[in-house]
Every structure is written in structure tokens, then in C-alpha cells.
Tab-separated table of C-alpha atoms in Angstrom:
chain	number	residue	atom	x	y	z
A	1	MET	CA	71.398	77.922	125.959
A	2	ILE	CA	70.587	74.130	126.607
A	3	VAL	CA	71.796	71.726	129.625
A	4	CYS	CA	72.037	68.266	128.839
A	5	LYS	CA	72.268	65.679	131.428
A	6	PHE	CA	73.540	62.050	130.089
A	7	GLY	CA	72.963	59.802	132.472
A	8	GLY	CA	75.216	56.611	133.650
A	9	SER	CA	74.078	54.422	130.329
A	10	SER	CA	75.052	57.382	127.952
A	11	VAL	CA	78.434	57.483	129.136
A	12	ALA	CA	79.088	53.443	129.814
A	13	ASP	CA	82.153	53.157	127.482
A	14	ALA	CA	83.700	55.517	124.550
A	15	ALA	CA	81.063	54.459	121.906
A	16	GLN	CA	78.240	55.576	124.041
A	17	ILE	CA	80.418	58.896	124.593
A	18	LYS	CA	81.341	59.356	120.786
A	19	LYS	CA	77.166	59.147	120.818
A	20	VAL	CA	76.985	62.195	123.294
A	21	LYS	CA	79.623	64.061	121.481
A	22	ALA	CA	77.092	63.895	118.135
A	23	ILE	CA	74.544	65.102	120.205
A	24	ILE	CA	76.576	68.177	121.141
A	25	ASP	CA	77.706	68.971	117.561
A	26	SER	CA	74.237	68.356	116.205
A	27	ASP	CA	73.087	71.867	118.504
A	28	LYS	CA	75.199	74.810	118.914
A	29	ASN	CA	73.219	75.536	122.086
A	30	ARG	CA	73.679	72.673	123.583
A	31	ASN	CA	76.959	73.807	125.562
A	32	VAL	CA	76.527	72.775	129.264
A	33	LEU	CA	76.290	68.914	130.407
A	34	VAL	CA	75.772	67.228	133.143
A	35	VAL	CA	77.799	63.479	133.549
A	36	SER	CA	76.901	60.694	135.848
A	37	ALA	CA	79.459	57.842	136.410
A	38	PRO	CA	79.866	55.152	133.400
A	39	GLY	CA	76.798	52.629	134.312
A	40	LYS	CA	76.303	48.940	132.943
A	41	ARG	CA	77.612	47.925	129.402
A	42	ASN	CA	75.611	44.877	129.533
A	43	LYS	CA	73.546	42.931	132.177
A	44	GLU	CA	76.387	41.409	133.741
A	45	ASP	CA	78.599	44.203	134.173
A	46	GLU	CA	78.684	46.456	137.133
A	47	LYS	CA	78.435	50.249	137.572
A	48	ILE	CA	81.276	52.310	138.351
A	49	THR	CA	79.298	53.756	141.361
A	50	ASP	CA	78.515	50.118	142.842
A	51	LEU	CA	82.691	49.122	142.541
A	52	LEU	CA	83.314	52.478	144.387
A	53	TYR	CA	81.024	51.805	147.268
A	54	ARG	CA	82.834	48.505	147.502
A	55	CYS	CA	86.466	50.474	147.773
A	56	ASN	CA	84.999	52.248	150.526
A	57	GLU	CA	83.138	49.055	152.186
A	58	MET	CA	86.382	47.352	151.920
A	59	VAL	CA	88.466	50.121	153.550
A	60	GLN	CA	85.868	50.556	156.325
A	61	LYS	CA	86.451	46.435	157.060
A	62	GLY	CA	90.483	47.747	157.673
A	63	GLU	CA	91.184	45.937	153.771
A	64	SER	CA	92.727	47.635	150.688
A	65	CYS	CA	90.961	48.399	148.148
A	66	LYS	CA	93.402	48.371	145.155
A	67	GLY	CA	91.976	45.196	143.800
A	68	VAL	CA	88.640	46.248	143.055
A	69	PHE	CA	89.962	49.753	142.441
A	70	SER	CA	92.003	48.259	139.788
A	71	SER	CA	89.185	47.175	137.416
A	72	ILE	CA	88.053	50.602	137.742
A	73	GLN	CA	91.448	52.293	136.475
A	74	LYS	CA	91.709	49.998	133.710
A	75	ARG	CA	87.745	51.044	132.368
A	76	PHE	CA	88.683	54.731	132.561
A	77	LEU	CA	91.907	54.183	130.682
A	78	SER	CA	90.216	52.136	128.296
A	79	ILE	CA	87.770	54.870	127.800
A	80	ALA	CA	90.584	57.028	127.291
A	81	ASP	CA	92.452	55.384	125.083
A	82	GLU	CA	89.201	54.996	122.876
A	83	LEU	CA	88.812	58.534	122.842
A	84	LYS	CA	92.726	59.372	122.153
A	85	ILE	CA	92.715	61.475	125.355
A	86	ASP	CA	96.104	61.553	127.407
A	87	SER	CA	95.975	59.579	129.762
A	88	LYS	CA	98.966	60.804	131.901
A	89	ALA	CA	96.877	63.334	133.909
A	90	LEU	CA	93.983	60.445	134.459
A	91	LEU	CA	96.631	57.971	135.651
A	92	MET	CA	97.669	60.672	137.870
A	93	GLN	CA	93.877	61.594	139.288
A	94	LEU	CA	93.481	57.943	139.755
A	95	GLU	CA	95.997	57.359	142.046
A	96	GLU	CA	95.518	60.224	144.415
A	97	ILE	CA	91.837	58.951	144.129
A	98	ARG	CA	93.122	55.615	145.647
A	99	GLN	CA	95.394	56.668	147.924
A	100	HIS	CA	92.245	59.307	149.676
A	101	ILE	CA	89.636	56.414	149.676
A	102	ASP	CA	92.003	53.967	150.982
A	103	ALA	CA	92.902	56.508	153.524
A	104	GLY	CA	89.056	56.261	154.793
A	105	ARG	CA	87.761	59.799	153.236
A	106	GLY	CA	84.248	58.594	153.387
A	107	ALA	CA	81.272	56.483	151.187
A	108	ASP	CA	80.515	60.116	149.775
A	109	TYR	CA	83.854	61.088	148.134
A	110	ALA	CA	84.452	57.277	147.170
A	111	ALA	CA	81.026	57.542	145.479
A	112	SER	CA	81.379	60.676	143.628
A	113	ARG	CA	84.464	60.019	142.113
A	114	GLY	CA	82.836	57.754	139.117
A	115	GLU	CA	81.086	61.104	137.807
A	116	TYR	CA	84.325	63.445	138.546
A	117	LEU	CA	86.389	61.133	136.329
A	118	SER	CA	83.448	60.784	133.973
A	119	ALA	CA	83.553	64.573	133.752
A	120	PHE	CA	87.285	64.723	133.444
A	121	ILE	CA	87.427	63.059	130.545
A	122	ILE	CA	84.376	64.152	128.993
A	123	SER	CA	85.838	67.477	129.403
A	124	GLN	CA	88.908	66.817	127.357
A	125	TYR	CA	87.147	65.080	124.669
A	126	LEU	CA	84.768	67.890	123.567
A	127	ASP	CA	87.414	70.326	124.561
A	128	PHE	CA	85.436	71.915	127.115
A	129	GLU	CA	85.869	73.623	130.588
A	130	PHE	CA	85.514	71.135	133.574
A	131	ILE	CA	83.781	72.463	136.273
A	132	ASP	CA	83.876	70.004	139.526
A	133	ALA	CA	80.602	70.327	141.460
A	134	ALA	CA	82.536	70.897	144.748
A	135	ASP	CA	83.633	74.177	143.784
A	136	CYS	CA	79.794	75.641	142.936
A	137	ILE	CA	77.206	72.959	144.565
A	138	VAL	CA	76.737	73.610	148.285
A	139	ILE	CA	74.528	71.252	149.761
A	140	ASN	CA	72.501	71.538	153.220
A	141	SER	CA	72.515	69.112	156.109
A	142	ASP	CA	68.781	67.729	154.893
A	143	GLY	CA	70.071	67.451	151.198
A	144	THR	CA	68.646	70.640	149.600
A	145	VAL	CA	70.534	72.810	147.423
A	146	ASN	CA	71.917	76.001	149.295
A	147	PRO	CA	70.866	79.428	146.830
A	148	PHE	CA	74.527	80.180	146.876
A	149	SER	CA	75.095	77.611	144.372
A	150	TYR	CA	72.942	79.473	141.953
A	151	ASP	CA	74.927	82.651	142.235
A	152	LYS	CA	78.203	80.463	142.045
A	153	ILE	CA	77.610	78.155	138.575
A	154	HIS	CA	76.652	81.403	136.731
A	155	MET	CA	79.436	83.553	137.652
A	156	LEU	CA	81.733	80.378	136.988
A	157	VAL	CA	80.347	79.747	133.081
A	158	ASP	CA	79.374	83.833	132.823
A	159	ASN	CA	83.250	84.518	133.172
A	160	SER	CA	84.604	82.076	131.160
A	161	ASN	CA	85.904	82.262	127.693
A	162	LYS	CA	85.088	78.601	126.521
A	163	ARG	CA	82.411	77.130	124.032
A	164	GLY	CA	81.086	74.612	126.596
A	165	PHE	CA	81.218	73.336	129.883
A	166	VAL	CA	81.085	69.751	131.770
A	167	PHE	CA	79.726	69.121	135.262
A	168	PRO	CA	80.056	66.142	137.620
A	169	GLY	CA	76.507	64.947	138.444
A	170	PHE	CA	75.339	63.669	141.779
A	171	TYR	CA	78.026	65.349	144.151
A	172	GLY	CA	78.456	68.879	146.289
A	173	SER	CA	79.913	69.507	149.158
A	174	THR	CA	78.917	71.296	152.350
A	175	LYS	CA	79.703	74.436	153.590
A	176	ASP	CA	82.716	73.109	155.472
A	177	GLY	CA	83.837	72.046	151.330
A	178	ILE	CA	83.356	68.028	152.085
A	179	ILE	CA	82.511	66.094	149.501
A	180	LYS	CA	78.546	65.287	149.879
A	181	THR	CA	76.466	63.310	147.258
A	182	PHE	CA	72.352	63.585	146.827
A	183	THR	CA	70.726	60.141	146.863
A	184	ARG	CA	71.264	57.922	144.283
A	185	GLY	CA	70.218	58.915	140.714
A	186	GLY	CA	71.097	62.896	142.144
A	187	SER	CA	72.624	63.715	139.091
A	188	ASP	CA	69.609	64.461	137.728
A	189	ILE	CA	69.462	67.129	140.262
A	190	THR	CA	72.640	68.403	139.400
A	191	GLY	CA	71.024	68.829	135.858
A	192	SER	CA	68.271	71.095	137.299
A	193	VAL	CA	70.618	72.912	139.405
A	194	VAL	CA	72.832	73.993	136.607
A	195	ALA	CA	70.053	74.585	134.167
A	196	ARG	CA	68.601	76.884	136.911
A	197	ALA	CA	71.715	78.803	137.395
A	198	VAL	CA	72.383	79.696	133.728
A	199	ASN	CA	68.777	80.667	133.249
A	200	ALA	CA	68.728	77.267	130.255
A	201	GLU	CA	65.711	77.524	127.770
A	202	LEU	CA	65.809	73.996	128.120
A	203	TYR	CA	67.203	70.795	130.486
A	204	GLU	CA	67.642	67.956	128.235
A	205	ASN	CA	68.117	64.544	129.998
A	206	TRP	CA	69.608	61.928	128.335
A	207	THR	CA	68.798	58.197	129.117
A	208	ASP	CA	67.913	55.219	127.716
A	209	VAL	CA	64.587	55.260	126.930
A	210	SER	CA	62.632	57.586	124.675
A	211	GLY	CA	60.911	59.286	127.629
A	212	PHE	CA	58.563	58.553	130.477
A	213	LEU	CA	56.291	55.483	129.876
A	214	SER	CA	52.597	55.047	130.820
A	215	ALA	CA	53.917	51.939	132.834
A	216	ASP	CA	57.293	49.866	133.518
A	217	PRO	CA	58.145	47.994	130.206
A	218	ARG	CA	58.977	45.245	132.197
A	219	ILE	CA	55.469	44.698	133.260
A	220	VAL	CA	53.827	46.095	130.359
A	221	GLU	CA	55.507	45.394	127.231
A	222	ASP	CA	53.491	47.816	125.012
A	223	ALA	CA	53.264	50.815	127.361
A	224	LYS	CA	53.281	53.767	125.703
A	225	THR	CA	55.399	56.644	125.793
A	226	ILE	CA	54.145	60.164	127.521
A	227	GLU	CA	54.363	62.898	125.115
A	228	THR	CA	53.914	65.839	128.024
A	229	ILE	CA	53.523	65.618	131.185
A	230	SER	CA	53.353	67.863	134.438
A	231	TYR	CA	56.309	68.692	137.356
A	232	ASN	CA	53.793	67.278	139.538
A	233	GLU	CA	52.561	64.613	137.647
A	234	VAL	CA	56.676	63.558	137.536
A	235	ARG	CA	56.902	63.788	141.061
A	236	GLU	CA	54.256	61.379	141.977
A	237	LEU	CA	54.922	59.003	139.455
A	238	SER	CA	59.028	58.999	140.394
A	239	ASP	CA	57.212	58.584	144.054
A	240	TYR	CA	55.608	55.272	143.183
A	241	GLY	CA	58.854	53.668	141.945
A	242	ALA	CA	59.212	55.023	137.853
A	243	SER	CA	62.757	55.615	137.805
A	244	VAL	CA	63.613	57.409	134.852
A	245	PHE	CA	64.273	60.848	136.613
A	246	HIS	CA	64.664	61.417	140.170
A	247	GLU	CA	61.828	63.175	142.275
A	248	GLU	CA	63.923	65.655	143.987
A	249	ALA	CA	65.372	67.089	140.491
A	250	ILE	CA	62.006	69.261	139.841
A	251	ALA	CA	62.487	71.009	143.093
A	252	PRO	CA	65.290	73.383	141.265
A	253	VAL	CA	63.779	74.323	138.019
A	254	VAL	CA	60.146	74.789	139.187
A	255	LYS	CA	60.492	78.578	140.372
A	256	VAL	CA	61.644	79.248	137.128
A	257	GLY	CA	59.604	77.332	134.994
A	258	ILE	CA	62.115	75.438	132.589
A	259	PRO	CA	61.013	72.603	130.903
A	260	ILE	CA	62.659	69.057	130.863
A	261	ASN	CA	62.938	67.218	127.804
A	262	ILE	CA	63.751	63.229	128.929
A	263	LYS	CA	65.240	62.046	125.631
A	264	ASN	CA	66.988	58.957	124.442
A	265	THR	CA	70.917	58.969	123.643
A	266	ASN	CA	71.021	55.713	121.572
A	267	ARG	CA	67.956	57.432	119.308
A	268	PRO	CA	68.043	61.078	119.569
A	269	GLU	CA	65.392	61.380	116.998
A	270	ASP	CA	62.299	60.386	118.821
A	271	LYS	CA	60.752	63.487	120.349
A	272	GLY	CA	60.729	61.527	123.859
A	273	THR	CA	58.541	63.250	126.958
A	274	LEU	CA	58.220	67.376	127.490
A	275	ILE	CA	57.801	67.947	131.273
A	276	THR	CA	56.030	71.234	131.736
A	277	PRO	CA	55.215	73.342	134.901
A	278	THR	CA	51.291	72.428	134.025
A	279	ALA	CA	49.429	70.131	132.540
A	280	GLU	CA	48.725	70.923	128.822
A	281	ALA	CA	45.493	68.534	128.842
A	282	GLU	CA	43.257	66.435	131.737
A	283	LYS	CA	44.583	62.943	131.169
A	284	LEU	CA	45.724	60.047	133.203
A	285	ALA	CA	49.632	59.957	132.392
A	286	GLY	CA	50.788	56.407	134.000
A	287	VAL	CA	50.312	53.756	136.763
A	288	SER	CA	53.427	52.568	138.447
A	289	ALA	CA	54.142	50.342	141.839
A	290	LYS	CA	56.881	50.595	144.634
A	291	GLY	CA	57.600	47.390	146.491
A	292	GLY	CA	60.185	46.024	149.149
A	293	LEU	CA	58.156	48.344	151.765
A	294	SER	CA	57.073	47.325	155.343
A	295	ARG	CA	54.474	48.912	157.568
A	296	ILE	CA	54.677	50.224	161.072
A	297	LYS	CA	50.923	50.476	162.667
A	298	ILE	CA	51.133	52.637	165.955
A	299	ARG	CA	47.589	52.680	167.884
A	300	LYS	CA	46.772	54.745	171.255
A	301	LEU	CA	43.419	56.248	172.785
A	302	MET	CA	43.192	59.912	171.715
A	303	LEU	CA	46.520	59.863	170.042
A	304	PHE	CA	46.128	63.005	168.269
A	305	LYS	CA	44.839	64.861	171.361
A	306	LYS	CA	48.650	64.401	172.520
A	307	GLN	CA	50.009	67.855	170.907
A	308	GLY	CA	53.526	66.955	169.861
A	309	MET	CA	53.135	63.077	169.613
A	310	ARG	CA	53.497	62.418	165.939
A	311	HIS	CA	56.577	64.743	165.459
A	312	ALA	CA	57.992	62.733	168.678
A	313	LEU	CA	56.895	59.272	167.228
A	314	LEU	CA	58.561	60.220	164.141
A	315	THR	CA	61.952	61.494	165.506
A	316	MET	CA	62.103	57.772	167.376
A	317	LEU	CA	61.822	56.054	164.036
A	318	HIS	CA	64.271	58.614	162.378
A	319	ILE	CA	66.303	57.342	165.476
A	320	PHE	CA	66.575	53.655	164.817
A	321	GLY	CA	67.019	54.671	161.287
A	322	ILE	CA	63.383	54.584	159.167
A	323	ARG	CA	62.392	57.335	157.353
A	324	PRO	CA	58.798	56.591	155.943
A	325	SER	CA	57.932	57.253	152.450
A	326	PHE	CA	53.788	56.885	152.993
A	327	SER	CA	51.722	57.658	155.924
A	328	LEU	CA	48.094	56.862	157.142
A	329	PHE	CA	46.392	58.656	159.960
A	330	GLY	CA	43.270	57.488	162.036
A	331	ILE	CA	41.827	59.109	165.141
A	332	ASP	CA	43.533	56.498	167.485
A	333	SER	CA	45.990	55.423	164.523
A	334	ILE	CA	48.838	56.172	162.618
A	335	VAL	CA	50.330	53.680	159.550
A	336	TRP	CA	53.661	54.273	158.041
A	337	PHE	CA	55.136	52.543	154.982
A	338	TYR	CA	59.047	52.424	154.886
A	339	ASP	CA	62.088	50.628	152.738
A	340	THR	CA	62.373	46.941	154.416
A	341	LYS	CA	65.967	47.756	153.765
A	342	MET	CA	66.324	50.651	156.502
A	343	ALA	CA	66.441	48.319	159.713
A	344	SER	CA	66.960	44.488	160.570
A	345	GLU	CA	64.546	42.505	162.468
A	346	SER	CA	66.770	43.107	166.056
A	347	ILE	CA	66.711	46.640	165.194
A	348	LEU	CA	62.724	46.772	164.715
A	349	ASP	CA	62.533	44.835	168.101
A	350	ALA	CA	63.970	47.303	170.027
A	351	MET	CA	62.027	49.956	168.448
A	352	CYS	CA	58.896	48.568	169.043
A	353	GLU	CA	59.739	47.857	172.788
A	354	ARG	CA	61.217	51.751	173.378
A	355	LEU	CA	58.019	53.033	171.630
A	356	LYS	CA	55.544	51.267	173.606
A	357	SER	CA	57.466	51.922	176.758
A	358	GLU	CA	58.324	55.714	175.745
A	359	PHE	CA	54.701	56.488	174.886
A	360	GLU	CA	52.735	54.297	176.825
A	361	LEU	CA	50.882	52.936	173.232
A	362	ASP	CA	48.280	50.299	173.171
A	363	GLU	CA	49.654	48.927	170.054
A	364	VAL	CA	52.638	49.163	167.643
A	365	THR	CA	53.806	46.217	165.333
A	366	VAL	CA	55.173	45.783	162.055
A	367	ASP	CA	54.935	43.467	159.021
A	368	HIS	CA	56.250	43.266	155.542
A	369	GLY	CA	55.631	42.550	151.932
A	370	HIS	CA	53.684	45.673	151.019
A	371	ALA	CA	53.774	47.549	147.927
A	372	ILE	CA	52.110	50.925	146.868
A	373	LEU	CA	50.399	51.322	143.922
A	374	GLY	CA	49.664	54.737	142.158
A	375	VAL	CA	47.849	55.923	139.306
A	376	VAL	CA	48.923	59.515	138.396
A	377	GLY	CA	47.325	62.257	135.603
A	378	SER	CA	45.561	65.415	136.035
A	379	SER	CA	42.457	63.886	135.598
A	380	VAL	CA	42.230	61.641	138.313
A	381	LEU	CA	39.862	63.104	140.737
A	382	LYS	CA	37.412	64.030	137.744
A	383	ASP	CA	36.716	60.954	135.629
A	384	GLY	CA	36.260	57.962	138.473
A	385	THR	CA	38.825	56.109	137.375
A	386	TYR	CA	39.698	54.625	140.669
A	387	ILE	CA	36.493	52.661	140.803
A	388	LYS	CA	37.812	51.083	137.648
A	389	ALA	CA	41.055	50.408	139.026
A	390	ALA	CA	39.124	49.297	142.332
A	391	LYS	CA	37.459	46.880	140.252
A	392	ALA	CA	39.936	45.589	138.188
A	393	LEU	CA	42.141	44.504	141.279
A	394	SER	CA	39.277	43.161	143.006
A	395	ASP	CA	38.350	41.004	140.027
A	396	SER	CA	42.061	39.632	139.859
A	397	SER	CA	41.887	38.785	143.486
A	398	VAL	CA	44.497	41.482	144.361
A	399	LYS	CA	44.094	42.016	148.021
A	400	VAL	CA	43.809	45.875	148.599
A	401	SER	CA	44.588	47.040	152.185
A	402	PHE	CA	43.918	50.872	151.945
A	403	LEU	CA	43.063	53.525	149.343
A	404	ASN	CA	44.092	57.073	149.603
A	405	TYR	CA	42.210	59.173	147.273
A	406	GLY	CA	42.264	63.052	147.427
A	407	ALA	CA	45.523	63.673	149.336
A	408	SER	CA	47.186	64.631	145.754
A	409	ASP	CA	44.891	66.695	142.636
A	410	VAL	CA	46.841	64.163	140.514
A	411	SER	CA	47.110	60.736	142.077
A	412	TYR	CA	45.567	58.791	144.288
A	413	SER	CA	46.991	55.178	145.453
A	414	PHE	CA	46.153	51.170	146.650
A	415	GLY	CA	47.946	49.840	149.504
A	416	ILE	CA	48.913	46.045	148.022
A	417	ARG	CA	50.830	42.923	148.360
A	418	ASP	CA	54.162	42.973	147.199
A	419	GLU	CA	53.931	39.575	145.630
A	420	ASP	CA	51.169	40.911	144.100
A	421	ARG	CA	52.925	43.996	142.664
A	422	MET	CA	53.566	43.495	138.857
A	423	ARG	CA	49.861	41.687	138.360
A	424	ALA	CA	48.245	44.453	139.891
A	425	VAL	CA	50.015	46.702	137.208
A	426	ARG	CA	48.880	44.752	134.241
A	427	VAL	CA	45.225	44.982	135.925
A	428	VAL	CA	44.976	48.362	135.865
A	429	TYR	CA	46.601	49.308	133.073
A	430	ASP	CA	44.602	47.331	131.154
A	431	ALA	CA	41.355	48.614	132.780
A	432	LEU	CA	42.418	51.962	132.275
A	433	PHE	CA	45.067	52.740	129.013
A	434	ARG	CA	43.426	50.312	126.588
């Protein structure tokens, strides 16, 4: 059994969905699908999920979402019409969803409906069974998947006489039955959950690129496709900004070791990238950089002699809506990096004032415009490439604020200015991969 997840670009319109059908029909083992909401059809287009979020925002402001929702309805009806699917049931679904959004069901409910409707249409087109993720995937309060979900999915699939199944991605429900989404890109997680539940021999993740590239092709035009890569390497590359596969989607399949193949819906003959439990050979995999970060610097004499201080400081950051993604520690200091969009200047001012007074800090400062560049591969700690990378950055006048080496077996990272991010990726790629 092969589980196939199709991303937003793969189901953006009827023409793309016909490609999905051709892929499914080409292998009888491809009988379990997970689908995203329709993505952009062109550069000027909008993703269905973004439109649904906007509907919820309008409702929260006391406005009706009818105007925006009409464009969503038009798009889904157009897909159904081109696929020659009876639109009566779809129209009823659309109207019910609009009423629920207008009634204030919340952001998670609104955002999840793109996947729901996409799966509903595709299941009819393929004559597969539609299984609502809300009925079988339970998402815990911390965003992890409740193990009960695996048994539930297995039971639903095992007890059906249908040839195939379609699951909507991106969402599940709480223990209380309330719709809850994963983070953006979470359909990859749904695919992994379903693959583990049905004990799939392979999880195919279909998108609009032929696998993981060794660098962002918008920065390095001739970046090479990575043929094989390990679970750990994928998580690291994704954490440093590579957006092909969600880093949290590895977790469900780790225990059972299901391989993942990143494939291109528009070029199904391409091999893509095979993600395996362990690295098949020692090599460098790729370089990537995440920008749009801010930095919090905290200093207090004897900081790490104060039991529980670090946890208490981090809890205070969470109270102000800041969840750091990278951290550095010194004997008397902590440096945290977080997504700049998490907090306004007024919130930061209030947070710094409270941190300083409540914890009697010697210093707490926040500054912006940071990025973190990561080099990933199973050989990074053995061949001294960090020296070449550091020299390349220095020779190109890219200022480095830190080097984090040794914390991971498969990566090291440099702190750089956001304005240097693209140039830094290019020079490191040239130094290590050419």
C-alpha cells in the first residue's frame, strides 16, 4: 500500500487533479490519498487557505464573509464542473461552511475547509471513500498526534470495501471534537500519520518540484536534486528554511521507518528525493537559510546557578507570544532567535521591562534583521567544511554573529544579517558544492 499526499499546487485546478488521477491509475498500490487545499494557479492567484483565513478575520471584525467566500465557492464549483461532478451536494456543503464561518466557528475551522472540500471533490472524482480527518485524527494541546489516531484510521480503512480512500490534510480535532489544525504545511504531517496507521510500504509526497534541492533554486539556479537524504537531515534542512517538506512530518514515521519519496506531479517520471531512516552514505546534503528573525539577548551574573531560571524566562516569553526557534547559551547569558512577526514593538517593550524587573536581569535587549544559515549533511562533522564555509563568508564580507558547531550530528549553522541571506547561501554553496 502506497500513501500519496498531493500538495496545493497539485490540486490547484481541474487540470492538475486530472494529473493526480493519472498518477493514481498508474499504480494499483496507490490507493490512499491525502490532499491539500487548492493552491495558486499562477503568481497573481491566491491560495484557498489564505482566502478562508481572510473570511474568519472579517467575521472577527463583525463583517460578513459572503463577498470573499463567493470567490472560494466559484473556484470549487468550477473544479467540479470541469471534472463533471454533480455539484448539488457540493453546493450544500459550501453553504453550510459559509454559515458556520459567519457564525464564528474560528480560524481553525475556517482554514480547514479548503482541505475538506478538496478531499470531498477528489473522492467523488476517483470514486474513493472520503474519510474526514476530524473523525480519526486527534491533535493534542501541544500540537502532537494522539496515538489513538493510528488505530482509528487503521480500523476505518481495514473495515471498508472501497478500492481507495481520500483524507483531507492539515487538520484533525481535539479530544472534545473541536476542529484543530496543524501549523501551515501540515498536510505533510497528515500524510505521515496516515502512512503509519495503514502500515504503508511507501509515503509519496507529491508537489511541484522534483525532490529536495541542495539549495533554494531562487537563489542558486543550478542547485542539484538530492537523490537520498535521511530523516534527520530533512528535519534540519526544513528547520533552516527549506520548504519542500514539513519538519514535523518526520515524527509519525520514525518509529516504523517508512521511506518517503518527494515527487513532482508535473513530472511524475522524475525519481525525486528518497527520504530514508538513516543516511546511505556520508555526504553534504544542502545549504539553506531562514530569515525574518529577531534576537533577544539576556544577561545576568550567575544566571545558570539560579535553578529553574531558564525555564521561567522562557515561560515569560511564551506569555508575550514569543516562541524562540534557535538558542545559544553562555555561563551568564542566553540568546534566543524568534520570528519577528510574533510581536510588535509595544509588546516587546512591555516584555523587556517585565523581564528585567521580575528577574533582576543585568541586560535584556531585542534587535531585528537576523538570519540563520545552516549546512546539512551526514559528513559535516568529519570533513572540516565549516572552515571553508566560514572563509567563504568572510571573503564575501558577510558578517557572522555566531557559529554553532557540534550541537547536531548532521548540521552546523552561522548567524548572519538578514540582508546578507541570499548572498551568503550563494557563496557557501559555491565553496562546498561546486
